[in-house]
Structures are given as C-alpha cells and as structure tokens.
Amino acid sequence: MDGPNRRTFLKAIAATVAAPVLGSGLSLRSLAADPSIRPDYPGWEELVRRNWKWDKRTRGAHLVGCTGGCPQWVYSRDGVVLRDEQSGDLPALTGLPDPNPRGCAKGNCAIDYMYGPYRVKHPLIRVGERGEGRWRRATWDEALQLIADRVLDTMVNHGSEAISVFSPAPAVAPVSYAAGHRFAHLIGAHTHTFYDWYGDHAPGQTQTLGVQGDVAETSDWFNARLILLWGANPVQTRIPDAHFLTEAALNGTRVVTIAPDYSSSATKSDLWLHPKPGTDAALALALARVIIEEGHFNKAFVAEQTDLPFLIRSDNHRFLREADMIDGGAIDRFFAYDLRTSQPVAMCGSWADQPENQTAGRRSYLGRDTLSFADGTLALGDVDPALEGRFNVRLKNGGTVDVRPVFDIMRARLAAYTPEIASKLTGITAPAIVALARELAGTSPATIITGAGINHWYHSDILFRTLHLLMALTGNVGRHGGGVNHYVGQWKPVPSAGINALAFPCGVDQQRFSQTTIWTYVHAEARDGLADLDIPRHLRESLASGQMPLYPRQGRPPKVFIAYRGNYLNQTKSQSDVLRNLWPKLELVVNINIRMDTTALYSDVVLPSAHWYEKTDLNFTEEHSWVHMTEPAIAPLFESKTDWQIFVALARKVEATARRRGIATVEDEEFRWRRDLSGLHAQMTDGGRLARDEDAAQYILDQSPETAGMTMDALRRLGPQRLLSNWTSPMEDGVPYTPFRYFTHHKKPWPTLTGRQQFYIDHRLFLELGQELPVYRAPLEADRFPLRFNTPHSRHAVHSTFKDNDLMLRLQRGGPVLEISPPDGHERGLKDNDWAELWNDHGRMICRVKLRPGEPAGRVTMHHAPELYQDLIQGGSQSVCPVRITPTHLVGDYGHLVFRPNYYGPGGSQRDVRVDVRRYTGPVPTGL
Ligand code: SF4
C-alpha cells in the first residue's frame, strides 16, 4: 500500500471505530481528561505509579549457592511480593569504588520462584516411579509420619549412620543449613562435605598454606597494579564484582586473561594468553623459572615465609628433622642452613613448637591453630638461611648425610620448564612467557584471580601449588592487591564457630561426616576409567587407616537420604552410576525444596520449603566483608514452612513415634552416646530458646567472634554490618580484607607442618608419585575420545537455580545446548540446532547443538547442570563426568593434611573428561 492510500485507509478506520463511540467533537485525549465520563481514570502516569507502590519494604537475600551476597530490598503490597532491588546500602571503603548497587539480573528473578510454576506448594508423596513425576498431595502429618517411621526403623535396624543428610553452603543461609544438620547430629545420622565435592575447595591451597578457602574481598582488586585472570571469567561469573575489575583497569591496572576462551573478561583485558586446556601448570612453572633465573624473586620473603630454605636429605628425600640429629629430638622440627654460622638452624614455628594444637582443629578452616603464637615468631633475626648449595650434616648415629635446601632442588627441576619447552606444551610463544614473567616480577602488587576453570582438573592441586609459588616468589602474599584469590562456589562460612555451635551442639567431634566424593564413588560403584592409577587400592588404604571417613561403615549402604538446599542429583558426578546403583539402595529419599528440581523429581517425599523472602536467615560471602539478612516479606506461601520449622516438626514427630513404639533411647556405640529420643524436640530447640528462626540466627551471631554483639534488629534497621574480625587477617576500618596478614605481617607461623608456606611435601605418597614439589601433569588421557568436555558456570544461572527461569532462558537459546566449533560440527554432519548425542564410557546425553565460532576446535562446552527435565532427550552434563579421586587428596596423616569437613579431601575433576559427539537421528519427544 503506498503512502496516500495507506493514510486514507487509516483515517477511514479511525472514523469507523471512533465515530459511533465518541460522537462528534470528542477525542481520546478529551475523554481521558473528562472525569464525568471516566471518574476512576487518573491518567497513565498515575497507573504506572500505582504499579510501583508498596505498603511494606523488607530486607532480602538470595539464599542460593551464589557468592554474590547482594543485600536486597523486597517490596510488597497487600501481602503480595511485587519486586526486589539492590538495597544499595553497603558502605564504600576508603579510596575504593562504590560497591553499590550490588546484584545481577538472574538474582532479581527471585520472585518467580515464589509464584512460578515450579514452586512446591504442598507435601508430596510419590506414586509413580522415581523421576516419573507422578505424585499425590499429602498432609504434613502424613508426610512427616512416613519419614519418622523410616528414620526410626533405620536407627533400630541398621544404626543411625545409615541415615544421610545432605545440604551445602552454610554461608548463604546458616540457619537453614544448621536445621537439618542439628537434626542429623542429634539422631546420629551422617552429614556430608560439599566444598570439596563441588570442586570449590582447592586442595592445593590446603597443601601449600594449611588454610581452607580464604581470599581477599573483591574490592581489593582495585589495589592491584597487575591482575592475572587465570582460568577465570568474572565478567560472567562474578557479576556484582566485575565492576572492580573495569574500575581497576580504568585506574591503570593491567589486566591479563590466561584462558583458552576469548571470554567476556578477555575482551576487557590488555592481554589474552590462551594456553591449551589443562596445561596451565607448565606455564606457571616456566614463569617461575624465568623469575628465578633472571634474579627477580623476593629473596627476603622467600627466606622468611616459605619452606624453600628448609633442608632435604639426599638419601630419603625427606626433610632433615631434629630427630635425625638428636636422641629424643622432635620429628616435626625442621632446619635451614645458616650461612653466618655454617650450621643447621632450627626454624621456629614448626609443628613441634605447638604440640597441644596439632590436632585441635579449633578453627575448622586451618591445618592447626597458630594464631596464638607470638608476633614475630617467623622473623629470621640474625639467621641467613641458604637457598642454594649442598651441605653435610652429622646424624645422631654418627654418620653424615648430604642435604640441600628445597629451593636448590626446585631450581634444578625448573630446568624442565624453559620457556621453549613450556611453549611446546602450552602453545604460548616463549617470548610471551618471558615477557609475562618479567611483568609479573616487576609490577607490584599483583594478584591472580582464579576459580573453577582450573580447579576442576584432576591435578588441580599441583596446578594451584604452582600459582602459590608465583605469588610467594614475587612477595605478593598477604598484600593488599595481591595473592592467589580463588573464587568459586560459596565456600567461606565466615562465622564458622556460630554455625557449628548451632548445627552440632555437642561438638563437631561428635558428628559423623562422610566425604561426599568418596561416599558417592563407593556407594554408586562409580566407574572412573583410571585402571592405571589403581584408585581402589589408595582408597582402601586411606579408609582402613582412618585418614578419610566413609559412612555407613563396613561397606554397608545408606538407607535414608535427606537432601535440602542442594540439588545433589543434578550436580553429581557419575550421574548414570548414581541413578543405576546408589539410588536403588536408598529405601527413602526425602527432598525439602522451594521448587521441583532434579533431586526433588527423583525423591519419594518432597516437603515444601519457604522461599528466601518468606523466612529469616543470615547471608555471608567471601566477596565482601558485611553480614546481612533476609526476613519474611510475607508468611510462607501455600503450605510451605521454613527449613528450621520443618526439622523442628520432624524432631517432634520422631519423638512422638518413638514414644508410641516404646523406644526411649537408641545406643550409639561409636560415640558412646545414648541417643535420647524422648527429648528430641527439646534438644532441637534447646528447650524452646531456639524455637524461632530468628532465635537461631541471633545465636549464630552471638557465638561467632566475627559477629559477636550484633543483633538481628540492628541488621534489620541499619542494614549490612561489617565483620568485626576475620580468619587470617585483622579487620581494619575502611580497608578491604585480604588474607594471611597474621602470617606475613604479624609473622605468626603458617598453619602447616613446617610453619611456612609449604611447597615441599615429604609424605610417602607425594614422593612415590613424584609430586613432592609443584610439577606439571598433563590432562588425563583415560577417556579414549577425541573432544574435551568443558562445563563452565553460566552467566544466566547459579548452578541449577534460575536454569529453568523463562526470563533467563529468553536471553539464551531457550534451553540447554552443546556448543561445538563449526569445523568439529561440520566434520560430524551437524548443523546449528540439530539434535546431537554426546557420549563416553560413563554415560550419554542427547541435546541440541549450537555451532559457535568461539568454541576452540577439539573441545565442546555445555554450561553445567541443566535440570534433567529441561530440553534434553537423555541425560545431562554430569552424565559423562565421572567421580574421579586424585590419590594425593586421600592423604590424612601428614601434619596439616588431615580430613576435616570441607578442609581437605578429594574434589571434583569434571573438566578433565573427553567425549565424542554425533548427529542424533532417533525419535524426538513431542514438545521438544
Ligand atoms: Fe547477587 Fe547472586 Fe543474587 Fe545475583 S544471584 S543478585 S550475584 S546474590
């Protein structure tokens, strides 16, 4: 239709429609303005205003496995939650960018989980097969009775340890976390580790520093002059923190991305280096070699703060110990060679100097508690420890032995990592390696920001040791703007004393913990494909000697599995084996949830849990140093209850059922604990003192030195409050938290065997495997398949949370996809959006493909953990990722290397997997 004709047509339409209604002389505008005709129409502006009016504003937090810890305001009207937004009341630190507003788009889909289609509204009992999705509605009384009966049956017939309770990430919702753990603790059930299981905890940090998961808050990035984003993509995965990165860059900080992908963070970097996947340790060791050979390393820092001057015997490759030289000498006192006196000299602060705290574990995140040592313990004074040379030392048997400093041995071994050799391994040119080494050594302070991208490899521990080595050589540890900062998961439960006191009222030592990687490997009879490494032998030795725990004992299977606040089945490695072998062993699977996720779908009973904006809890993160809270904007919707109230009700039901059956106590021979079921409810609520969620939250604040004196009321009225103290550094007004200053500045010993950052581990197994020093190990070749499988975290989801959110899905393809490079796709006859089958020896997944030019050839990617009911014909990303145990992670009898929940143990290696892909031509279910 041309212009005039079209205008004529529209005029005619307008006349036809308007004339009969309005008559002559009236227009829409005059109608809207005439109160006699539309008295209730106040103008469009007022309609918009009404839409945004609220009658109640409450504090909120997103209680998911997100490190964000973003304080929210939640707005409601007439008992309906309308929207949330960042509260914007985090104070800025001195001279640093404003931390507000702190949040992300996915987080502000929180309300969709209150009113959306996936909400679990009532207690449900399965009527179909597990996973089939057929349920019947039950009353709370019926559902709790079913659970209580099976819990009691199991306690009596199999022992309490056959009951398993799983819930991760205490930092994000410590009251909810503690609810189920307190119940488990009181009945004797075993609970689970989670940071190691998810691959959040870096074993290499524990091995080197004797610390579990301490990092700088992210505003400290602004203090760095050089930032290495090593396998990290904070623009996608640390959305509320990424502005500190760009603000640092605008302030002149150089940003280097080291990752195979040209990621959204790489686009904001000054330099992008892209090593071949899994070869990062070779690059790091080459950097270390250049820094040492060119004399750029910080000798004073290395001599005082690391074990690099410590002497190693040439005959058995172990540390020279006092017990080697003196009758009755300590086996845990170590020596350097003093160049001034030409004598071995004992280095202060080692394990032997504090025997009373060797196993105390008063702080669950430290290998030992060294904070009670005097300041200055590590100071060398007149001692001038040799870093190089060979020396002869007299032994107590009259003989002599050659000894060398660790540094001397390491320097010799670094000859295997010249820039040229590393270039062949990594694909990065030798000049680029040399240039980066010089830049790292010459720019201060410098920091490494890293995460799951390198921590999910099978040999992640030795890789992390190489990163710590770089920071130690350059003296960047314990400095603002420095250090290895490993952000992944939500792994720092800052007020751990309070959380533990609430969750385990009789003490952590009286609680059964299963190491979840081992638990899943054993009970799922997981096939790891690592025949050459004989993992079962290593595991048998570790379990038999008590280095790592497993429940139930004596190879018996678990009978009852209660999961809440965590999507175990969605994210389990060896998912096919878990469904095939572990799930049938479980006589009852209970899930407590706000939504019907994968674990709920495969459960027998699902209990509706209150949403984050329907309950009171606290929220902590390692990414900033403020505690904040969530509170009920409305009462729990439908029939849901808070996690705390659910477990209080379950305790009451178990108590009543036991009374009815005439069971007053159950004997627990392992802990010599007669479990008193007649008072279970009173124990759960501490005689009523912890009856309310708010009481439990206040209890955590009261019991933790980091928050003692704070009140829930103050958090509500005044907003986020800064932590009073922190794990390994003092808190200073206006200054960002950066860890380890008690060791580097106050010079208290590091919580390791040697009392120093420990790069040499003379444990038998480390020596046997050639890993006593940081070394490069190539990615696994156990899977004989051509493509690497990469499962990064998503911009649009927090693990599985928000994965099914319609708004988030609209920003993507609308469902899970496998990303493949066009050459690899074309080679397999794949077109964009085809269905494809991905498989290896561990399982199979059928999903759509996306041909993505940015995907490196030889690798395929799926953002991890789609729900099994999403647009997949079969399986999920975890179907092809096996549980694989790294032998050195099983060590639990070496100084600071001991099992403590979420401190040390085997973790996830889901990036070290190979697969193949082919076009899928089978039937496609209706609706996909
Ligand atoms: Fe912050 Fe995480 Fe919530 Fe996003 S989802 S707003 S990053 S807490």
PDB file of C-alpha atoms in Angstrom, residues 756-904:
ATOM      1  CA  ARG A 756      55.740 -21.813  56.422  1.00  0.00           C
ATOM      2  CA  GLN A 757      54.045 -21.725  53.040  1.00  0.00           C
ATOM      3  CA  GLN A 758      54.974 -25.255  52.223  1.00  0.00           C
ATOM      4  CA  PHE A 759      55.978 -26.201  48.702  1.00  0.00           C
ATOM      5  CA  TYR A 760      57.744 -29.464  49.566  1.00  0.00           C
ATOM      6  CA  ILE A 761      55.520 -32.247  50.906  1.00  0.00           C
ATOM      7  CA  ASP A 762      57.603 -35.204  52.015  1.00  0.00           C
ATOM      8  CA  HIS A 763      54.710 -37.571  52.516  1.00  0.00           C
ATOM      9  CA  ARG A 764      55.330 -41.091  51.209  1.00  0.00           C
ATOM     10  CA  LEU A 765      52.602 -40.893  48.564  1.00  0.00           C
ATOM     11  CA  PHE A 766      53.686 -37.492  47.250  1.00  0.00           C
ATOM     12  CA  LEU A 767      57.225 -38.808  46.914  1.00  0.00           C
ATOM     13  CA  GLU A 768      56.006 -42.009  45.253  1.00  0.00           C
ATOM     14  CA  LEU A 769      54.022 -40.016  42.696  1.00  0.00           C
ATOM     15  CA  GLY A 770      56.799 -37.500  42.099  1.00  0.00           C
ATOM     16  CA  GLN A 771      54.665 -34.661  43.428  1.00  0.00           C
ATOM     17  CA  GLU A 772      56.694 -33.603  46.447  1.00  0.00           C
ATOM     18  CA  LEU A 773      57.260 -30.311  44.596  1.00  0.00           C
ATOM     19  CA  PRO A 774      54.921 -28.485  42.221  1.00  0.00           C
ATOM     20  CA  VAL A 775      55.148 -30.187  38.866  1.00  0.00           C
ATOM     21  CA  TYR A 776      53.252 -30.293  35.582  1.00  0.00           C
ATOM     22  CA  ARG A 777      50.995 -33.244  34.877  1.00  0.00           C
ATOM     23  CA  ALA A 778      49.258 -33.428  31.513  1.00  0.00           C
ATOM     24  CA  PRO A 779      45.465 -33.673  31.370  1.00  0.00           C
ATOM     25  CA  LEU A 780      44.073 -37.179  31.757  1.00  0.00           C
ATOM     26  CA  GLU A 781      44.041 -39.379  28.715  1.00  0.00           C
ATOM     27  CA  ALA A 782      41.930 -42.081  30.367  1.00  0.00           C
ATOM     28  CA  ASP A 783      38.933 -41.396  28.109  1.00  0.00           C
ATOM     29  CA  ARG A 784      39.823 -42.510  24.595  1.00  0.00           C
ATOM     30  CA  PHE A 785      37.625 -39.925  22.905  1.00  0.00           C
ATOM     31  CA  PRO A 786      38.607 -37.044  20.630  1.00  0.00           C
ATOM     32  CA  LEU A 787      36.956 -33.999  22.251  1.00  0.00           C
ATOM     33  CA  ARG A 788      37.470 -32.320  25.607  1.00  0.00           C
ATOM     34  CA  PHE A 789      34.280 -31.602  27.542  1.00  0.00           C
ATOM     35  CA  ASN A 790      34.060 -28.211  29.208  1.00  0.00           C
ATOM     36  CA  THR A 791      31.339 -27.423  31.761  1.00  0.00           C
ATOM     37  CA  PRO A 792      31.709 -23.791  32.854  1.00  0.00           C
ATOM     38  CA  HIS A 793      29.405 -21.816  35.107  1.00  0.00           C
ATOM     39  CA  SER A 794      26.727 -19.789  33.404  1.00  0.00           C
ATOM     40  CA  ARG A 795      26.040 -16.077  33.325  1.00  0.00           C
ATOM     41  CA  HIS A 796      22.317 -16.822  33.446  1.00  0.00           C
ATOM     42  CA  ALA A 797      22.112 -19.255  36.367  1.00  0.00           C
ATOM     43  CA  VAL A 798      23.590 -20.068  39.747  1.00  0.00           C
ATOM     44  CA  HIS A 799      24.332 -23.744  39.126  1.00  0.00           C
ATOM     45  CA  SER A 800      20.836 -25.151  38.547  1.00  0.00           C
ATOM     46  CA  THR A 801      18.996 -22.241  40.171  1.00  0.00           C
ATOM     47  CA  PHE A 802      17.438 -19.961  37.541  1.00  0.00           C
ATOM     48  CA  LYS A 803      18.381 -22.523  34.886  1.00  0.00           C
ATOM     49  CA  ASP A 804      14.688 -23.076  34.296  1.00  0.00           C
ATOM     50  CA  ASN A 805      13.692 -19.422  34.539  1.00  0.00           C
ATOM     51  CA  ASP A 806      11.807 -18.193  31.485  1.00  0.00           C
ATOM     52  CA  LEU A 807      13.294 -14.706  31.554  1.00  0.00           C
ATOM     53  CA  MET A 808      16.819 -16.087  31.712  1.00  0.00           C
ATOM     54  CA  LEU A 809      16.106 -18.663  29.025  1.00  0.00           C
ATOM     55  CA  ARG A 810      14.954 -15.884  26.700  1.00  0.00           C
ATOM     56  CA  LEU A 811      18.458 -14.444  26.887  1.00  0.00           C
ATOM     57  CA  GLN A 812      19.853 -17.712  25.562  1.00  0.00           C
ATOM     58  CA  ARG A 813      18.689 -20.401  23.170  1.00  0.00           C
ATOM     59  CA  GLY A 814      15.725 -21.264  25.362  1.00  0.00           C
ATOM     60  CA  GLY A 815      17.183 -24.499  26.666  1.00  0.00           C
ATOM     61  CA  PRO A 816      20.431 -26.355  27.251  1.00  0.00           C
ATOM     62  CA  VAL A 817      22.750 -26.600  24.246  1.00  0.00           C
ATOM     63  CA  LEU A 818      26.053 -28.200  23.475  1.00  0.00           C
ATOM     64  CA  GLU A 819      28.455 -25.721  21.928  1.00  0.00           C
ATOM     65  CA  ILE A 820      30.770 -27.070  19.254  1.00  0.00           C
ATOM     66  CA  SER A 821      33.208 -25.389  16.886  1.00  0.00           C
ATOM     67  CA  PRO A 822      31.991 -25.167  13.273  1.00  0.00           C
ATOM     68  CA  PRO A 823      34.856 -27.384  11.972  1.00  0.00           C
ATOM     69  CA  ASP A 824      34.124 -30.110  14.542  1.00  0.00           C
ATOM     70  CA  GLY A 825      30.399 -29.778  13.886  1.00  0.00           C
ATOM     71  CA  HIS A 826      30.717 -29.913  10.099  1.00  0.00           C
ATOM     72  CA  GLU A 827      33.024 -32.901  10.344  1.00  0.00           C
ATOM     73  CA  ARG A 828      30.182 -34.706  12.116  1.00  0.00           C
ATOM     74  CA  GLY A 829      27.485 -33.527   9.713  1.00  0.00           C
ATOM     75  CA  LEU A 830      25.949 -31.248  12.343  1.00  0.00           C
ATOM     76  CA  LYS A 831      24.012 -28.097  11.554  1.00  0.00           C
ATOM     77  CA  ASP A 832      23.142 -25.439  14.088  1.00  0.00           C
ATOM     78  CA  ASN A 833      20.225 -26.505  16.330  1.00  0.00           C
ATOM     79  CA  ASP A 834      20.443 -30.179  15.301  1.00  0.00           C
ATOM     80  CA  TRP A 835      19.972 -32.816  17.965  1.00  0.00           C
ATOM     81  CA  ALA A 836      23.251 -34.473  18.876  1.00  0.00           C
ATOM     82  CA  GLU A 837      24.389 -37.299  21.059  1.00  0.00           C
ATOM     83  CA  LEU A 838      27.382 -36.808  23.313  1.00  0.00           C
ATOM     84  CA  TRP A 839      28.879 -39.852  24.929  1.00  0.00           C
ATOM     85  CA  ASN A 840      31.821 -41.577  26.502  1.00  0.00           C
ATOM     86  CA  ASP A 841      32.288 -44.659  28.665  1.00  0.00           C
ATOM     87  CA  HIS A 842      30.467 -43.052  31.582  1.00  0.00           C
ATOM     88  CA  GLY A 843      27.176 -42.016  30.055  1.00  0.00           C
ATOM     89  CA  ARG A 844      25.249 -40.316  27.309  1.00  0.00           C
ATOM     90  CA  MET A 845      23.445 -37.041  26.738  1.00  0.00           C
ATOM     91  CA  ILE A 846      21.186 -36.038  23.847  1.00  0.00           C
ATOM     92  CA  CYS A 847      20.606 -32.330  23.377  1.00  0.00           C
ATOM     93  CA  ARG A 848      20.623 -29.599  20.765  1.00  0.00           C
ATOM     94  CA  VAL A 849      23.877 -28.205  19.391  1.00  0.00           C
ATOM     95  CA  LYS A 850      24.997 -24.684  18.787  1.00  0.00           C
ATOM     96  CA  LEU A 851      27.773 -24.170  16.258  1.00  0.00           C
ATOM     97  CA  ARG A 852      29.786 -21.450  17.974  1.00  0.00           C
ATOM     98  CA  PRO A 853      32.781 -19.931  16.192  1.00  0.00           C
ATOM     99  CA  GLY A 854      34.314 -19.013  19.566  1.00  0.00           C
ATOM    100  CA  GLU A 855      34.479 -22.620  20.692  1.00  0.00           C
ATOM    101  CA  PRO A 856      38.039 -23.929  20.278  1.00  0.00           C
ATOM    102  CA  ALA A 857      38.356 -26.880  17.924  1.00  0.00           C
ATOM    103  CA  GLY A 858      38.821 -30.139  19.810  1.00  0.00           C
ATOM    104  CA  ARG A 859      36.545 -29.103  22.668  1.00  0.00           C
ATOM    105  CA  VAL A 860      32.798 -28.967  23.305  1.00  0.00           C
ATOM    106  CA  THR A 861      31.072 -26.950  26.017  1.00  0.00           C
ATOM    107  CA  MET A 862      27.846 -27.133  27.960  1.00  0.00           C
ATOM    108  CA  HIS A 863      27.104 -24.696  30.778  1.00  0.00           C
ATOM    109  CA  HIS A 864      26.890 -27.068  33.660  1.00  0.00           C
ATOM    110  CA  ALA A 865      23.973 -28.761  35.320  1.00  0.00           C
ATOM    111  CA  PRO A 866      20.761 -28.273  33.354  1.00  0.00           C
ATOM    112  CA  GLU A 867      17.815 -29.905  35.079  1.00  0.00           C
ATOM    113  CA  LEU A 868      17.155 -33.383  33.745  1.00  0.00           C
ATOM    114  CA  TYR A 869      13.611 -32.350  32.810  1.00  0.00           C
ATOM    115  CA  GLN A 870      14.763 -29.480  30.611  1.00  0.00           C
ATOM    116  CA  ASP A 871      15.022 -29.771  26.830  1.00  0.00           C
ATOM    117  CA  LEU A 872      17.171 -32.868  26.835  1.00  0.00           C
ATOM    118  CA  ILE A 873      16.208 -36.171  25.275  1.00  0.00           C
ATOM    119  CA  GLN A 874      18.564 -38.055  27.551  1.00  0.00           C
ATOM    120  CA  GLY A 875      20.973 -37.373  30.414  1.00  0.00           C
ATOM    121  CA  GLY A 876      22.614 -34.106  31.420  1.00  0.00           C
ATOM    122  CA  SER A 877      26.051 -32.552  31.549  1.00  0.00           C
ATOM    123  CA  GLN A 878      27.002 -34.722  34.525  1.00  0.00           C
ATOM    124  CA  SER A 879      26.101 -37.984  32.782  1.00  0.00           C
ATOM    125  CA  VAL A 880      29.517 -38.144  31.126  1.00  0.00           C
ATOM    126  CA  CYS A 881      31.587 -36.727  34.026  1.00  0.00           C
ATOM    127  CA  PRO A 882      32.763 -39.483  36.362  1.00  0.00           C
ATOM    128  CA  VAL A 883      33.695 -39.254  40.018  1.00  0.00           C
ATOM    129  CA  ARG A 884      37.472 -39.404  39.924  1.00  0.00           C
ATOM    130  CA  ILE A 885      39.613 -39.436  43.026  1.00  0.00           C
ATOM    131  CA  THR A 886      43.122 -37.990  42.999  1.00  0.00           C
ATOM    132  CA  PRO A 887      45.334 -40.156  45.256  1.00  0.00           C
ATOM    133  CA  THR A 888      47.101 -37.274  46.985  1.00  0.00           C
ATOM    134  CA  HIS A 889      43.744 -35.907  48.113  1.00  0.00           C
ATOM    135  CA  LEU A 890      43.284 -39.044  50.198  1.00  0.00           C
ATOM    136  CA  VAL A 891      46.214 -38.250  52.460  1.00  0.00           C
ATOM    137  CA  GLY A 892      45.081 -37.572  56.003  1.00  0.00           C
ATOM    138  CA  ASP A 893      48.043 -38.430  58.190  1.00  0.00           C
ATOM    139  CA  TYR A 894      50.507 -35.653  57.454  1.00  0.00           C
ATOM    140  CA  GLY A 895      50.634 -32.575  59.643  1.00  0.00           C
ATOM    141  CA  HIS A 896      48.210 -30.090  58.157  1.00  0.00           C
ATOM    142  CA  LEU A 897      46.915 -32.644  55.646  1.00  0.00           C
ATOM    143  CA  VAL A 898      44.132 -34.243  57.654  1.00  0.00           C
ATOM    144  CA  PHE A 899      40.480 -34.825  56.971  1.00  0.00           C
ATOM    145  CA  ARG A 900      38.301 -32.121  58.338  1.00  0.00           C
ATOM    146  CA  PRO A 901      34.935 -31.433  56.697  1.00  0.00           C
ATOM    147  CA  ASN A 902      35.402 -29.169  53.704  1.00  0.00           C
ATOM    148  CA  TYR A 903      39.042 -28.561  54.609  1.00  0.00           C
ATOM    149  CA  TYR A 904      40.795 -31.394  52.800  1.00  0.00           C
TER     150      TYR A 904
END
